[in-house]
Short mmCIF file of C-alpha atoms in Angstrom, two decimals:
data_model
loop_
_atom_site.label_atom_id
_atom_site.label_comp_id
_atom_site.label_asym_id
_atom_site.label_seq_id
_atom_site.Cartn_x
_atom_site.Cartn_y
_atom_site.Cartn_z
CA MET H 196 79.31 -43.41 95.63
CA ARG H 197 79.93 -46.89 97.54
CA MET H 198 83.48 -48.33 97.12
CA SER H 199 83.69 -51.72 95.49
CA LEU H 200 85.04 -54.10 97.71
CA ARG H 201 88.26 -56.06 96.87
CA PHE H 202 89.63 -59.46 97.96
CA GLY H 203 93.35 -59.98 99.12
CA ILE H 204 94.60 -62.80 99.53
CA ASP H 205 98.13 -63.86 101.19
CA LEU H 206 98.97 -67.82 100.21
CA GLY H 207 101.67 -68.21 102.40
CA GLY H 208 103.94 -70.92 103.80
CA THR H 209 102.25 -71.88 106.98
CA LYS H 210 98.98 -69.62 106.32
CA THR H 211 96.74 -68.90 104.11
CA GLU H 212 94.69 -65.41 104.88
CA ILE H 213 92.35 -63.24 102.91
CA ILE H 214 91.13 -59.75 103.73
CA ALA H 215 88.66 -57.75 102.67
CA LEU H 216 89.05 -53.91 101.79
CA GLN H 217 86.59 -51.03 100.95
CA GLY H 218 88.78 -48.16 99.55
CA SER H 219 91.59 -48.51 102.60
CA ASP H 220 89.32 -49.93 105.44
CA GLU H 221 89.43 -53.04 105.89
CA ARG H 222 86.42 -54.85 106.35
CA LEU H 223 87.37 -58.94 106.88
CA ARG H 224 90.24 -60.42 107.68
CA ARG H 225 90.24 -64.69 108.07
CA ARG H 226 93.70 -66.93 107.74
CA LEU H 227 93.58 -70.91 107.31
CA PRO H 228 96.58 -73.38 107.38
CA THR H 229 98.16 -73.44 103.85
CA PRO H 230 98.39 -77.33 103.08
CA GLN H 231 101.66 -78.44 102.71
CA GLY H 232 102.59 -79.38 100.35
CA ASP H 233 99.32 -80.37 98.87
CA TYR H 234 98.26 -78.50 94.80
CA PRO H 235 94.15 -78.85 95.03
CA ALA H 236 94.19 -78.67 98.67
CA THR H 237 95.51 -74.92 98.36
CA LEU H 238 93.34 -74.15 95.48
CA GLN H 239 90.54 -75.56 97.86
CA THR H 240 91.01 -73.15 100.75
CA ILE H 241 91.76 -70.23 98.98
CA VAL H 242 88.96 -70.75 97.02
CA SER H 243 86.76 -71.25 100.78
CA LEU H 244 87.87 -68.03 101.69
CA VAL H 245 86.83 -66.19 99.18
CA ARG H 246 82.66 -67.89 99.29
CA GLU H 247 83.01 -67.00 102.92
CA ALA H 248 84.02 -64.09 102.99
CA GLU H 249 81.37 -63.50 100.46
CA ALA H 250 78.90 -65.58 102.13
CA GLN H 251 79.39 -62.26 105.13
CA LEU H 252 79.78 -59.43 102.92
CA GLY H 253 77.65 -60.00 100.05
CA SER H 254 79.97 -60.57 96.13
CA CYS H 255 83.04 -59.11 95.03
CA GLY H 256 84.21 -58.66 91.50
CA SER H 257 87.96 -58.47 92.53
CA VAL H 258 90.23 -60.87 93.75
CA GLY H 259 94.08 -60.71 93.86
CA VAL H 260 96.70 -63.25 95.46
CA GLY H 261 100.24 -62.67 96.46
CA ILE H 262 102.07 -65.71 96.38
CA PRO H 263 105.89 -67.27 97.06
CA GLY H 264 106.84 -66.89 93.76
CA THR H 265 105.64 -66.15 89.80
CA ARG H 266 103.50 -66.60 87.22
CA SER H 267 105.81 -66.94 84.02
CA PRO H 268 105.20 -64.52 81.22
CA ASP H 269 106.52 -67.14 78.71
CA HIS H 270 103.83 -70.10 79.91
CA GLY H 271 101.97 -68.74 82.12
CA LEU H 272 102.89 -71.35 84.85
CA ILE H 273 103.89 -70.58 88.58
CA LYS H 274 108.40 -70.59 89.06
CA ASN H 275 110.40 -69.20 90.85
CA ALA H 276 108.24 -70.79 94.22
CA ASN H 277 109.71 -72.51 97.89
CA SER H 278 106.52 -73.59 98.41
CA THR H 279 107.10 -75.98 95.56
CA CYS H 280 103.86 -77.59 94.67
CA LEU H 281 103.22 -74.78 93.14
CA ILE H 282 105.51 -74.88 90.33
CA GLY H 283 104.67 -75.27 87.15
CA GLU H 284 100.88 -75.21 88.42
CA ASP H 285 98.84 -72.83 86.31
CA LEU H 286 97.76 -71.01 88.92
CA GLN H 287 96.02 -68.19 87.75
CA GLY H 288 93.73 -70.09 85.18
CA ASP H 289 92.70 -72.56 88.29
CA LEU H 290 91.89 -69.97 90.40
CA GLU H 291 89.26 -68.24 87.36
CA ARG H 292 87.60 -71.80 86.58
CA LEU H 293 86.82 -72.68 90.21
CA LEU H 294 86.15 -68.62 91.11
CA GLU H 295 84.45 -67.84 87.82
CA ARG H 296 86.26 -64.27 87.57
CA PRO H 297 89.90 -62.50 86.40
CA VAL H 298 92.04 -62.81 89.37
CA ARG H 299 95.39 -61.31 89.92
CA LEU H 300 98.56 -62.83 90.76
CA ALA H 301 101.16 -61.23 91.91
CA ASN H 302 104.78 -62.02 94.16
CA ASP H 303 104.27 -61.82 97.29
CA ALA H 304 106.91 -59.48 98.32
CA ASP H 305 105.98 -56.94 95.55
CA CYS H 306 102.11 -56.77 97.24
CA PHE H 307 104.84 -56.36 100.14
CA THR H 308 106.21 -53.37 98.69
CA LEU H 309 102.75 -52.57 96.87
CA SER H 310 100.83 -51.42 100.24
CA GLU H 311 104.07 -49.98 102.24
CA ALA H 312 104.61 -47.55 99.38
CA SER H 313 100.88 -46.74 98.57
CA ASP H 314 100.52 -46.05 102.63
CA GLY H 315 103.29 -47.66 104.63
CA ALA H 316 106.54 -47.19 105.72
CA GLY H 317 107.91 -46.17 102.18
CA ALA H 318 104.76 -43.84 101.53
CA GLY H 319 106.30 -40.40 99.16
CA ALA H 320 109.55 -42.24 98.33
CA ASP H 321 110.04 -42.28 94.59
CA ASN H 322 112.28 -45.36 95.24
CA VAL H 323 111.02 -48.37 97.39
CA PHE H 324 113.22 -51.37 97.54
CA GLY H 325 110.74 -53.80 100.16
CA VAL H 326 112.41 -57.02 101.64
CA ILE H 327 110.55 -60.63 103.27
CA LEU H 328 112.77 -61.50 105.73
CA GLY H 329 110.75 -65.13 106.82
CA THR H 330 110.88 -68.43 105.43
CA GLY H 331 112.24 -66.94 102.68
CA VAL H 332 114.06 -63.85 101.41
CA GLY H 333 112.16 -61.84 98.59
CA GLY H 334 112.36 -58.37 97.46
CA GLY H 335 109.97 -55.78 95.44
CA ILE H 336 110.75 -52.37 93.77
CA ALA H 337 108.38 -49.62 93.80
CA ILE H 338 109.39 -46.47 91.69
CA HIS H 339 106.58 -43.77 91.41
CA GLY H 340 104.14 -45.94 94.10
CA ARG H 341 103.78 -48.25 91.22
CA LEU H 342 105.24 -52.19 90.84
CA LEU H 343 108.06 -51.94 89.15
CA SER H 344 108.63 -54.94 86.37
CA GLY H 345 110.23 -56.62 83.75
CA PRO H 346 110.35 -59.00 80.78
CA ASN H 347 110.74 -61.86 83.49
CA ALA H 348 108.95 -61.11 86.18
CA ILE H 349 111.39 -61.80 88.94
CA ALA H 350 112.27 -57.27 89.69
CA GLY H 351 113.98 -57.36 92.89
CA GLU H 352 114.73 -61.40 94.05
CA TRP H 353 117.57 -60.54 95.43
CA GLY H 354 117.49 -63.46 97.40
CA HIS H 355 118.80 -65.62 94.71
CA ASN H 356 121.39 -63.90 94.12
CA ALA H 357 124.56 -64.99 95.83
CA LEU H 358 125.87 -63.64 99.09
CA PRO H 359 128.26 -60.47 97.87
CA TRP H 360 131.48 -59.88 99.84
CA ARG H 361 131.62 -64.44 100.51
CA SER H 362 134.48 -64.93 103.37
CA THR H 363 135.74 -68.53 105.12
CA ALA H 364 133.68 -65.94 108.46
CA ASP H 365 130.19 -67.83 106.67
CA GLY H 366 131.21 -70.82 106.80
CA PRO H 367 130.08 -73.72 104.06
CA THR H 368 128.31 -73.81 101.42
CA ARG H 369 124.97 -74.78 101.10
CA ARG H 370 122.15 -75.59 98.13
CA CYS H 371 119.05 -73.74 97.98
CA TYR H 372 116.37 -74.70 96.68
CA CYS H 373 116.90 -73.40 93.24
CA GLY H 374 119.98 -75.54 92.57
CA LEU H 375 121.86 -72.99 93.29
CA ASP H 376 124.73 -72.69 96.43
CA ASP H 377 124.69 -69.85 99.18
CA CYS H 378 122.13 -67.55 97.76
CA ILE H 379 121.10 -65.09 99.68
CA GLU H 380 118.83 -67.13 100.90
CA THR H 381 120.38 -69.83 102.67
CA PHE H 382 121.81 -67.03 105.12
CA LEU H 383 118.99 -64.90 105.78
CA SER H 384 115.47 -66.40 105.63
CA GLY H 385 115.10 -67.92 109.28
CA PRO H 386 115.13 -71.58 108.28
CA GLY H 387 118.98 -70.68 106.49
CA TRP H 388 119.98 -68.03 109.50
CA ALA H 389 118.55 -70.83 111.83
CA ALA H 390 120.48 -74.19 109.89
CA ARG H 391 123.55 -72.73 109.73
CA SER H 392 123.71 -71.39 113.38
CA ASP H 393 124.14 -74.79 113.96
CA LEU H 394 123.10 -73.99 117.66
CA GLY H 395 119.62 -76.75 117.41
CA LEU H 396 117.75 -73.63 117.77
CA ASN H 397 114.95 -71.65 114.95
CA ALA H 398 115.11 -68.12 114.38
CA ARG H 399 112.78 -66.96 116.67
CA GLU H 400 114.70 -69.17 119.66
CA LEU H 401 117.42 -68.01 118.46
CA VAL H 402 116.61 -64.31 118.44
CA ALA H 403 115.77 -64.96 122.28
CA ALA H 404 119.02 -66.14 123.53
CA ALA H 405 120.50 -63.37 121.91
CA GLU H 406 118.41 -61.30 124.05
CA ARG H 407 118.60 -63.14 127.00
CA GLY H 408 122.46 -62.52 125.85
CA GLU H 409 123.58 -65.74 125.07
CA PRO H 410 127.59 -65.84 123.34
CA ALA H 411 126.60 -68.14 120.85
CA ALA H 412 123.17 -67.02 119.95
CA THR H 413 124.51 -62.81 120.46
CA GLU H 414 127.20 -64.09 117.57
CA ALA H 415 124.54 -65.90 115.34
CA LEU H 416 122.73 -62.06 114.91
CA ALA H 417 126.40 -60.01 115.06
CA ARG H 418 126.44 -62.91 111.84
CA TYR H 419 123.47 -62.20 110.73
CA CYS H 420 123.36 -58.29 110.72
CA GLU H 421 126.66 -58.17 109.24
CA GLN H 422 125.32 -60.33 106.14
CA LEU H 423 122.16 -58.64 105.13
CA ALA H 424 124.65 -55.13 105.28
CA ARG H 425 125.96 -56.80 103.10
CA ALA H 426 123.36 -57.77 100.58
CA LEU H 427 121.57 -54.91 101.34
CA ALA H 428 124.79 -52.56 100.20
CA SER H 429 124.74 -54.49 96.59
CA VAL H 430 120.88 -53.81 96.26
CA ILE H 431 121.79 -49.95 97.13
CA ASN H 432 124.83 -49.76 94.45
CA ILE H 433 122.37 -50.82 91.84
CA LEU H 434 118.82 -49.57 92.59
CA ASP H 435 119.82 -46.20 95.38
CA PRO H 436 116.66 -46.25 96.54
CA GLN H 437 115.64 -43.80 99.33
CA VAL H 438 114.08 -46.69 101.62
CA ILE H 439 114.95 -50.43 102.26
CA VAL H 440 111.16 -51.59 104.41
CA LEU H 441 111.51 -54.32 106.15
CA GLY H 442 109.03 -57.48 106.74
CA GLY H 443 108.35 -60.80 107.55
CA GLY H 444 109.01 -62.82 110.82
CA LEU H 445 112.87 -61.45 111.25
CA SER H 446 111.92 -58.05 110.26
CA ASN H 447 110.49 -57.79 114.10
CA ILE H 448 114.26 -57.97 115.54
CA PRO H 449 115.20 -54.31 116.90
CA ALA H 450 119.04 -55.23 117.01
CA LEU H 451 118.57 -54.59 113.34
CA TYR H 452 117.82 -50.74 112.76
CA HIS H 453 120.47 -49.66 114.54
CA GLU H 454 123.34 -52.54 114.06
CA VAL H 455 122.84 -52.73 110.39
CA PRO H 456 122.70 -49.19 108.84
CA PRO H 457 126.27 -48.35 110.03
CA LEU H 458 127.70 -51.44 108.27
CA LEU H 459 126.67 -49.91 105.30
CA VAL H 460 128.81 -47.47 104.57
CA ARG H 461 131.28 -50.45 104.36
CA HIS H 462 130.45 -51.51 100.79
CA VAL H 463 127.80 -48.91 99.44
CA PHE H 464 129.85 -47.33 97.04
CA SER H 465 129.05 -43.93 98.33
CA ASP H 466 131.39 -41.90 100.96
CA GLN H 467 127.82 -41.86 102.85
CA VAL H 468 124.25 -43.70 102.90
CA ASN H 469 121.55 -41.61 102.78
CA THR H 470 118.96 -44.37 102.04
CA ARG H 471 116.52 -45.16 105.22
CA LEU H 472 116.29 -49.01 106.71
CA VAL H 473 112.76 -49.17 108.09
CA GLN H 474 110.47 -51.75 109.61
CA ALA H 475 107.21 -51.83 107.83
CA ARG H 476 103.96 -50.04 108.96
CA HIS H 477 101.88 -52.34 108.30
CA GLY H 478 103.41 -55.86 109.67
CA ASP H 479 102.03 -58.91 108.40
CA SER H 480 99.14 -56.94 106.95
CA SER H 481 101.05 -55.90 104.39
CA GLY H 482 101.03 -58.58 101.77
CA VAL H 483 97.13 -59.12 102.24
CA ARG H 484 96.70 -55.42 101.61
CA GLY H 485 98.74 -55.36 99.28
CA ALA H 486 97.31 -58.23 96.84
CA ALA H 487 93.78 -56.33 97.42
CA TRP H 488 95.49 -53.80 95.42
CA LEU H 489 96.78 -54.91 92.24
CA TRP H 490 93.13 -54.39 91.37
CA PRO H 491 92.73 -50.14 91.33
CA GLU H 492 89.42 -48.60 92.81
#
């Protein structure tokens, strides 16, 4: 039997990507820049990617979209999006009207987690916490290969808890875009880390400088690892996942995987930490693949 096509779309802060899956086989992948602060243009970007993919492959009934926020279960509008032009918009309804078909939305970190728990670095684990370390900080939870949801549609949103066990060494208080102070996102996102390091370097440049052995950048990376360990320890104390999978641009820092695990035991309520910290198997593809899998075969 011929498997149907499923389209997944990852609506990111800088790029919007589409993938076409037939079963688990990738048939097409394409990306466009994400319009900045322009909701109507964002809609048209998504629609054009779908139309172009269908022109090449034929019609596809299912479209799943991973977004940097979530759809409120109360009023159906987007909330909690760091791409703030989405907040308060009926993204699902607008896309269904323009594409003339049902559309499923999920938080981008949930899509990432679904992908990695299905056949990625967390495959076979009963309890997976997926982490996005990029422009923002997000998370998702998969139990027995299924996304965990809740009445507020915010399961896994660890990035908007305060950094635990904070001290003066963590620097001055900073306001998060969400309106609260010292959210984990203001420390561990790429822009947050760069701003708090106060070296005039972006995250990519900080990593390169640390790898060259520059003392200030090396210290900034060590501080980042220690803050990440504290933040993840608070998740382990509540969820006790078998696997934590890291994704997003900062997940490509090799030091995270050998520096962070030994630091966890200081804050995890256990004499030993058996949770595995691993890098995403599918890398940048995980979010868009998970969006396609929002629709079952």
